[in-house]
Amino acid sequence: MKLLYSSSSPFVRKVTLVAQALGLEGRIERLPSAANPLKRDPRITAHNPLGKVPCLITDDGLAVIDSKVIVEYLCAMAPDDRVLPRQGAERWIALRQQAIADGAIEAAVGLRYEEAVRPADRRWAEWGDGLMSKIDAALLVLEQEFVPPRAEGVLGVGTLATVALLGYLDFRFADRQWRKERPALAAAYELVLKREDVRASEPFVAT
Ligand SMILES: N[C@@H](CCC(=O)N[C@@H](CS)C(=O)NCC(=O)O)C(=O)O
């Protein structure tokens, strides 16, 4: 399998964390790309009309797009109830947590584009505030629902998506200091950060 990726993308990170948890990371070749809402990268658009990463190209040549769908694809390849339960309430709780974390990531990426891509004279402060309030509300729920992390062992998709969110907030929005408002989530996150597999996928800007 091949993964069109960006080293700073939180959605790519979530997929990477899930692949690691399932023991599939060694089967994925990573292809560099430069996703940008304005400058479409032909390396991505050749496979994904939306021009977004992550995009997983299967061994059969199918381009699987959207991180949630890629997570489903990987979990179908190497089913593991600890990552994503196959049935019952636990499955829907895990998918719900992923959806909340993903929605907050979407807001954070949108905010990043507002700050890094939109010309300063065309920005609208209320729009940015609206995105930030989605992130704040998601963090409140995730703090209540974050599965107490273990120092070792397999983490579930809800936790992994939350890790991708928190890592991205630290990476792009460190000045917002989310830990002040959410100390319990911060304490749980510190435990997860002790894990080598989590640290190995921390976001960075490729040079
Ligand atoms: N819903 C998609 C969102 C993916 C996404 O927004 N990726 C960003 C990078 S973090 C991207 O490719 N942006 C380029 C663009 O918006 O055109 C997913 O879960 O994979």
mmCIF file of C-alpha atoms and ligand atoms in Angstrom:
data_model
loop_
_atom_site.group_PDB
_atom_site.id
_atom_site.type_symbol
_atom_site.label_atom_id
_atom_site.label_comp_id
_atom_site.label_asym_id
_atom_site.label_seq_id
_atom_site.Cartn_x
_atom_site.Cartn_y
_atom_site.Cartn_z
ATOM 1 C CA MET A 1 0.000 0.000 0.000
ATOM 2 C CA LYS A 2 1.061 3.579 -0.563
ATOM 3 C CA LEU A 3 0.073 6.611 1.477
ATOM 4 C CA LEU A 4 0.121 10.123 0.072
ATOM 5 C CA TYR A 5 1.006 12.093 3.140
ATOM 6 C CA SER A 6 2.119 15.360 4.672
ATOM 7 C CA SER A 7 4.305 15.368 7.798
ATOM 8 C CA SER A 8 2.210 18.112 9.390
ATOM 9 C CA SER A 9 -1.266 16.704 8.670
ATOM 10 C CA PRO A 10 -3.205 15.561 11.746
ATOM 11 C CA PHE A 11 -5.469 13.380 9.592
ATOM 12 C CA VAL A 12 -2.408 11.611 8.196
ATOM 13 C CA ARG A 13 -1.109 11.232 11.738
ATOM 14 C CA LYS A 14 -4.321 9.562 12.891
ATOM 15 C CA VAL A 15 -4.110 7.067 10.022
ATOM 16 C CA THR A 16 -0.421 6.459 10.825
ATOM 17 C CA LEU A 17 -1.199 5.832 14.499
ATOM 18 C CA VAL A 18 -3.976 3.405 13.563
ATOM 19 C CA ALA A 19 -1.684 1.568 11.095
ATOM 20 C CA GLN A 20 0.954 1.284 13.847
ATOM 21 C CA ALA A 21 -1.615 -0.006 16.344
ATOM 22 C CA LEU A 22 -2.721 -2.667 13.843
ATOM 23 C CA GLY A 23 0.850 -3.678 12.967
ATOM 24 C CA LEU A 24 0.412 -2.519 9.363
ATOM 25 C CA GLU A 25 2.817 0.435 9.297
ATOM 26 C CA GLY A 26 5.610 -1.660 7.700
ATOM 27 C CA ARG A 27 3.323 -2.447 4.757
ATOM 28 C CA ILE A 28 2.766 1.205 3.870
ATOM 29 C CA GLU A 29 5.117 3.106 1.581
ATOM 30 C CA ARG A 30 4.839 6.834 2.209
ATOM 31 C CA LEU A 31 4.706 9.163 -0.807
ATOM 32 C CA PRO A 32 5.448 12.845 -0.170
ATOM 33 C CA SER A 33 2.965 15.454 -1.350
ATOM 34 C CA ALA A 34 2.046 19.079 -0.728
ATOM 35 C CA ALA A 35 -1.673 19.406 0.030
ATOM 36 C CA ASN A 36 -2.932 22.967 -0.213
ATOM 37 C CA PRO A 37 -6.495 24.218 -0.763
ATOM 38 C CA LEU A 38 -5.350 26.706 -3.404
ATOM 39 C CA LYS A 39 -2.368 25.049 -5.084
ATOM 40 C CA ARG A 40 -3.575 21.587 -6.021
ATOM 41 C CA ASP A 41 -0.781 19.036 -6.079
ATOM 42 C CA PRO A 42 -1.066 16.780 -9.176
ATOM 43 C CA ARG A 43 0.574 13.965 -7.214
ATOM 44 C CA ILE A 44 -2.575 13.969 -5.058
ATOM 45 C CA THR A 45 -5.245 14.942 -7.599
ATOM 46 C CA ALA A 46 -4.159 12.033 -9.831
ATOM 47 C CA HIS A 47 -5.744 9.823 -7.142
ATOM 48 C CA ASN A 48 -8.050 12.083 -5.121
ATOM 49 C CA PRO A 49 -10.212 14.671 -6.911
ATOM 50 C CA LEU A 50 -10.485 16.582 -3.631
ATOM 51 C CA GLY A 51 -6.700 17.087 -3.563
ATOM 52 C CA LYS A 52 -6.501 16.136 0.120
ATOM 53 C CA VAL A 53 -4.308 13.863 2.213
ATOM 54 C CA PRO A 54 -4.339 11.232 3.536
ATOM 55 C CA CYS A 55 -4.970 9.157 0.429
ATOM 56 C CA LEU A 56 -4.213 5.445 0.632
ATOM 57 C CA ILE A 57 -3.529 3.569 -2.594
ATOM 58 C CA THR A 58 -4.223 -0.097 -2.027
ATOM 59 C CA ASP A 59 -2.220 -2.954 -3.520
ATOM 60 C CA ASP A 60 -5.091 -3.331 -6.023
ATOM 61 C CA GLY A 61 -4.653 0.308 -7.074
ATOM 62 C CA LEU A 62 -7.802 1.660 -5.402
ATOM 63 C CA ALA A 63 -7.388 5.164 -3.966
ATOM 64 C CA VAL A 64 -9.098 5.140 -0.558
ATOM 65 C CA ILE A 65 -9.755 8.697 0.560
ATOM 66 C CA ASP A 66 -10.810 10.383 3.795
ATOM 67 C CA SER A 67 -9.063 9.341 6.995
ATOM 68 C CA LYS A 68 -12.217 7.751 8.495
ATOM 69 C CA VAL A 69 -12.588 5.510 5.447
ATOM 70 C CA ILE A 70 -8.876 4.668 5.502
ATOM 71 C CA VAL A 71 -9.225 3.702 9.177
ATOM 72 C CA GLU A 72 -12.095 1.368 8.215
ATOM 73 C CA TYR A 73 -10.012 -0.099 5.392
ATOM 74 C CA LEU A 74 -7.036 -0.785 7.668
ATOM 75 C CA CYS A 75 -9.261 -2.234 10.396
ATOM 76 C CA ALA A 76 -10.865 -4.556 7.833
ATOM 77 C CA MET A 77 -7.380 -5.740 6.822
ATOM 78 C CA ALA A 78 -6.218 -6.454 10.361
ATOM 79 C CA PRO A 79 -9.271 -6.508 12.637
ATOM 80 C CA ASP A 80 -8.493 -5.726 16.268
ATOM 81 C CA ASP A 81 -11.296 -4.950 18.714
ATOM 82 C CA ARG A 82 -8.906 -2.907 20.836
ATOM 83 C CA VAL A 83 -8.461 -0.396 17.980
ATOM 84 C CA LEU A 84 -12.046 -0.488 16.693
ATOM 85 C CA PRO A 85 -14.585 -2.886 18.221
ATOM 86 C CA ARG A 86 -16.436 -4.803 15.511
ATOM 87 C CA GLN A 87 -19.863 -4.446 17.103
ATOM 88 C CA GLY A 88 -21.876 -3.231 20.053
ATOM 89 C CA ALA A 89 -22.015 0.077 21.893
ATOM 90 C CA GLU A 90 -18.206 0.233 22.171
ATOM 91 C CA ARG A 91 -17.905 0.472 18.391
ATOM 92 C CA TRP A 92 -20.241 3.470 18.208
ATOM 93 C CA ILE A 93 -18.564 5.157 21.161
ATOM 94 C CA ALA A 94 -15.146 4.775 19.483
ATOM 95 C CA LEU A 95 -16.467 6.080 16.150
ATOM 96 C CA ARG A 96 -18.250 8.947 17.914
ATOM 97 C CA GLN A 97 -15.016 9.976 19.645
ATOM 98 C CA GLN A 98 -13.176 9.788 16.338
ATOM 99 C CA ALA A 99 -15.861 11.976 14.749
ATOM 100 C CA ILE A 100 -15.618 14.575 17.524
ATOM 101 C CA ALA A 101 -11.807 14.675 17.351
ATOM 102 C CA ASP A 102 -11.904 14.769 13.534
ATOM 103 C CA GLY A 103 -14.412 17.630 13.583
ATOM 104 C CA ALA A 104 -12.149 19.599 15.890
ATOM 105 C CA ILE A 105 -9.165 18.820 13.647
ATOM 106 C CA GLU A 106 -11.169 20.050 10.664
ATOM 107 C CA ALA A 107 -11.859 23.309 12.529
ATOM 108 C CA ALA A 108 -8.181 23.624 13.512
ATOM 109 C CA VAL A 109 -6.991 22.998 9.944
ATOM 110 C CA GLY A 110 -9.565 25.549 8.745
ATOM 111 C CA LEU A 111 -8.237 28.042 11.275
ATOM 112 C CA ARG A 112 -4.699 27.343 10.131
ATOM 113 C CA TYR A 113 -5.704 28.053 6.519
ATOM 114 C CA GLU A 114 -7.388 31.270 7.664
ATOM 115 C CA GLU A 115 -4.110 32.380 9.229
ATOM 116 C CA ALA A 116 -1.611 30.974 6.725
ATOM 117 C CA VAL A 117 -3.423 31.045 3.377
ATOM 118 C CA ARG A 118 -6.120 33.755 3.447
ATOM 119 C CA PRO A 119 -4.730 37.265 2.824
ATOM 120 C CA ALA A 120 -4.802 39.328 6.043
ATOM 121 C CA ASP A 121 -7.124 41.993 4.595
ATOM 122 C CA ARG A 122 -9.753 39.368 3.760
ATOM 123 C CA ARG A 123 -9.940 37.656 7.139
ATOM 124 C CA TRP A 124 -13.074 37.697 9.247
ATOM 125 C CA ALA A 125 -12.363 37.449 12.974
ATOM 126 C CA GLU A 126 -15.800 36.035 13.880
ATOM 127 C CA TRP A 127 -15.257 33.122 11.503
ATOM 128 C CA GLY A 128 -12.014 32.231 13.290
ATOM 129 C CA ASP A 129 -13.757 32.583 16.665
ATOM 130 C CA GLY A 130 -16.503 30.229 15.477
ATOM 131 C CA LEU A 131 -13.941 27.594 14.512
ATOM 132 C CA MET A 132 -12.139 28.011 17.824
ATOM 133 C CA SER A 133 -15.372 27.553 19.764
ATOM 134 C CA LYS A 134 -15.913 24.189 18.007
ATOM 135 C CA ILE A 135 -12.443 23.106 19.137
ATOM 136 C CA ASP A 136 -13.084 24.272 22.715
ATOM 137 C CA ALA A 137 -16.427 22.441 22.898
ATOM 138 C CA ALA A 138 -14.887 19.250 21.456
ATOM 139 C CA LEU A 139 -12.052 19.368 24.003
ATOM 140 C CA LEU A 140 -14.606 19.579 26.822
ATOM 141 C CA VAL A 141 -16.375 16.410 25.630
ATOM 142 C CA LEU A 142 -13.128 14.592 24.873
ATOM 143 C CA GLU A 143 -11.881 15.416 28.367
ATOM 144 C CA GLN A 144 -14.963 13.709 29.779
ATOM 145 C CA GLU A 145 -14.718 10.716 27.434
ATOM 146 C CA PHE A 146 -10.967 10.240 26.902
ATOM 147 C CA VAL A 147 -10.284 6.594 27.641
ATOM 148 C CA PRO A 148 -7.674 6.520 30.425
ATOM 149 C CA PRO A 149 -4.539 5.810 28.429
ATOM 150 C CA ARG A 150 -2.158 3.027 29.205
ATOM 151 C CA ALA A 151 1.601 3.406 29.183
ATOM 152 C CA GLU A 152 1.700 0.414 26.865
ATOM 153 C CA GLY A 153 -0.731 -1.733 24.928
ATOM 154 C CA VAL A 154 -2.990 -0.948 22.013
ATOM 155 C CA LEU A 155 -4.946 2.325 21.965
ATOM 156 C CA GLY A 156 -8.396 2.706 20.430
ATOM 157 C CA VAL A 157 -9.284 4.873 17.453
ATOM 158 C CA GLY A 158 -11.080 7.468 19.618
ATOM 159 C CA THR A 159 -7.946 7.953 21.689
ATOM 160 C CA LEU A 160 -5.685 7.960 18.619
ATOM 161 C CA ALA A 161 -7.817 10.595 16.890
ATOM 162 C CA THR A 162 -7.693 12.697 20.061
ATOM 163 C CA VAL A 163 -3.901 12.336 20.157
ATOM 164 C CA ALA A 164 -3.770 13.593 16.559
ATOM 165 C CA LEU A 165 -5.927 16.585 17.545
ATOM 166 C CA LEU A 166 -3.919 17.512 20.643
ATOM 167 C CA GLY A 167 -0.599 17.093 18.834
ATOM 168 C CA TYR A 168 -1.817 19.432 16.104
ATOM 169 C CA LEU A 169 -3.008 22.033 18.617
ATOM 170 C CA ASP A 170 0.448 21.990 20.239
ATOM 171 C CA PHE A 171 2.103 22.153 16.823
ATOM 172 C CA ARG A 172 0.091 25.002 15.264
ATOM 173 C CA PHE A 173 -1.692 26.724 18.157
ATOM 174 C CA ALA A 174 0.659 26.440 21.148
ATOM 175 C CA ASP A 175 -0.205 30.036 22.083
ATOM 176 C CA ARG A 176 -3.829 29.030 22.749
ATOM 177 C CA GLN A 177 -2.693 26.931 25.755
ATOM 178 C CA TRP A 178 -5.562 24.409 25.717
ATOM 179 C CA ARG A 179 -4.131 22.682 28.826
ATOM 180 C CA LYS A 180 -5.167 25.605 31.074
ATOM 181 C CA GLU A 181 -8.867 24.932 30.433
ATOM 182 C CA ARG A 182 -8.598 21.145 30.233
ATOM 183 C CA PRO A 183 -6.153 19.951 32.945
ATOM 184 C CA ALA A 184 -7.578 16.412 33.194
ATOM 185 C CA LEU A 185 -7.237 15.908 29.441
ATOM 186 C CA ALA A 186 -3.712 17.363 29.642
ATOM 187 C CA ALA A 187 -2.747 14.891 32.392
ATOM 188 C CA ALA A 188 -4.106 11.936 30.394
ATOM 189 C CA TYR A 189 -2.302 13.190 27.275
ATOM 190 C CA GLU A 190 1.020 13.410 29.152
ATOM 191 C CA LEU A 191 0.779 9.656 29.817
ATOM 192 C CA VAL A 192 0.210 8.932 26.134
ATOM 193 C CA LEU A 193 3.166 11.138 25.186
ATOM 194 C CA LYS A 194 5.487 8.797 27.071
ATOM 195 C CA ARG A 195 4.884 6.211 24.367
ATOM 196 C CA GLU A 196 7.577 5.923 21.720
ATOM 197 C CA ASP A 197 5.051 5.035 18.985
ATOM 198 C CA VAL A 198 3.107 8.229 19.685
ATOM 199 C CA ARG A 199 6.212 10.444 19.769
ATOM 200 C CA ALA A 200 7.527 8.931 16.519
ATOM 201 C CA SER A 201 4.610 10.386 14.549
ATOM 202 C CA GLU A 202 4.591 13.908 16.011
ATOM 203 C CA PRO A 203 3.881 16.534 13.343
ATOM 204 C CA PHE A 204 6.653 18.577 11.781
ATOM 205 C CA VAL A 205 7.177 20.874 8.823
ATOM 206 C CA ALA A 206 9.047 19.087 6.043
ATOM 207 C CA THR A 207 11.953 21.121 4.715
HETATM 208 N N1 LIG B 1 -12.011 14.677 5.840
HETATM 209 C C1 LIG B 1 -10.655 14.517 5.372
HETATM 210 C C2 LIG B 1 -9.895 15.819 5.604
HETATM 211 C C3 LIG B 1 -8.474 15.753 5.067
HETATM 212 C C4 LIG B 1 -7.828 17.131 5.040
HETATM 213 O O1 LIG B 1 -8.484 18.177 5.199
HETATM 214 N N2 LIG B 1 -6.516 17.133 4.819
HETATM 215 C C5 LIG B 1 -5.792 18.388 4.692
HETATM 216 C C6 LIG B 1 -4.404 18.283 5.300
HETATM 217 S S1 LIG B 1 -4.516 18.142 7.051
HETATM 218 C C7 LIG B 1 -5.637 18.678 3.211
HETATM 219 O O2 LIG B 1 -5.311 17.774 2.454
HETATM 220 N N3 LIG B 1 -5.869 19.933 2.795
HETATM 221 C C8 LIG B 1 -5.770 20.339 1.420
HETATM 222 C C9 LIG B 1 -7.049 20.951 0.933
HETATM 223 O O3 LIG B 1 -7.917 21.324 1.746
HETATM 224 O O4 LIG B 1 -7.192 21.067 -0.282
HETATM 225 C C10 LIG B 1 -9.990 13.344 6.086
HETATM 226 O O5 LIG B 1 -10.446 12.970 7.177
HETATM 227 O O6 LIG B 1 -9.056 12.752 5.517
#
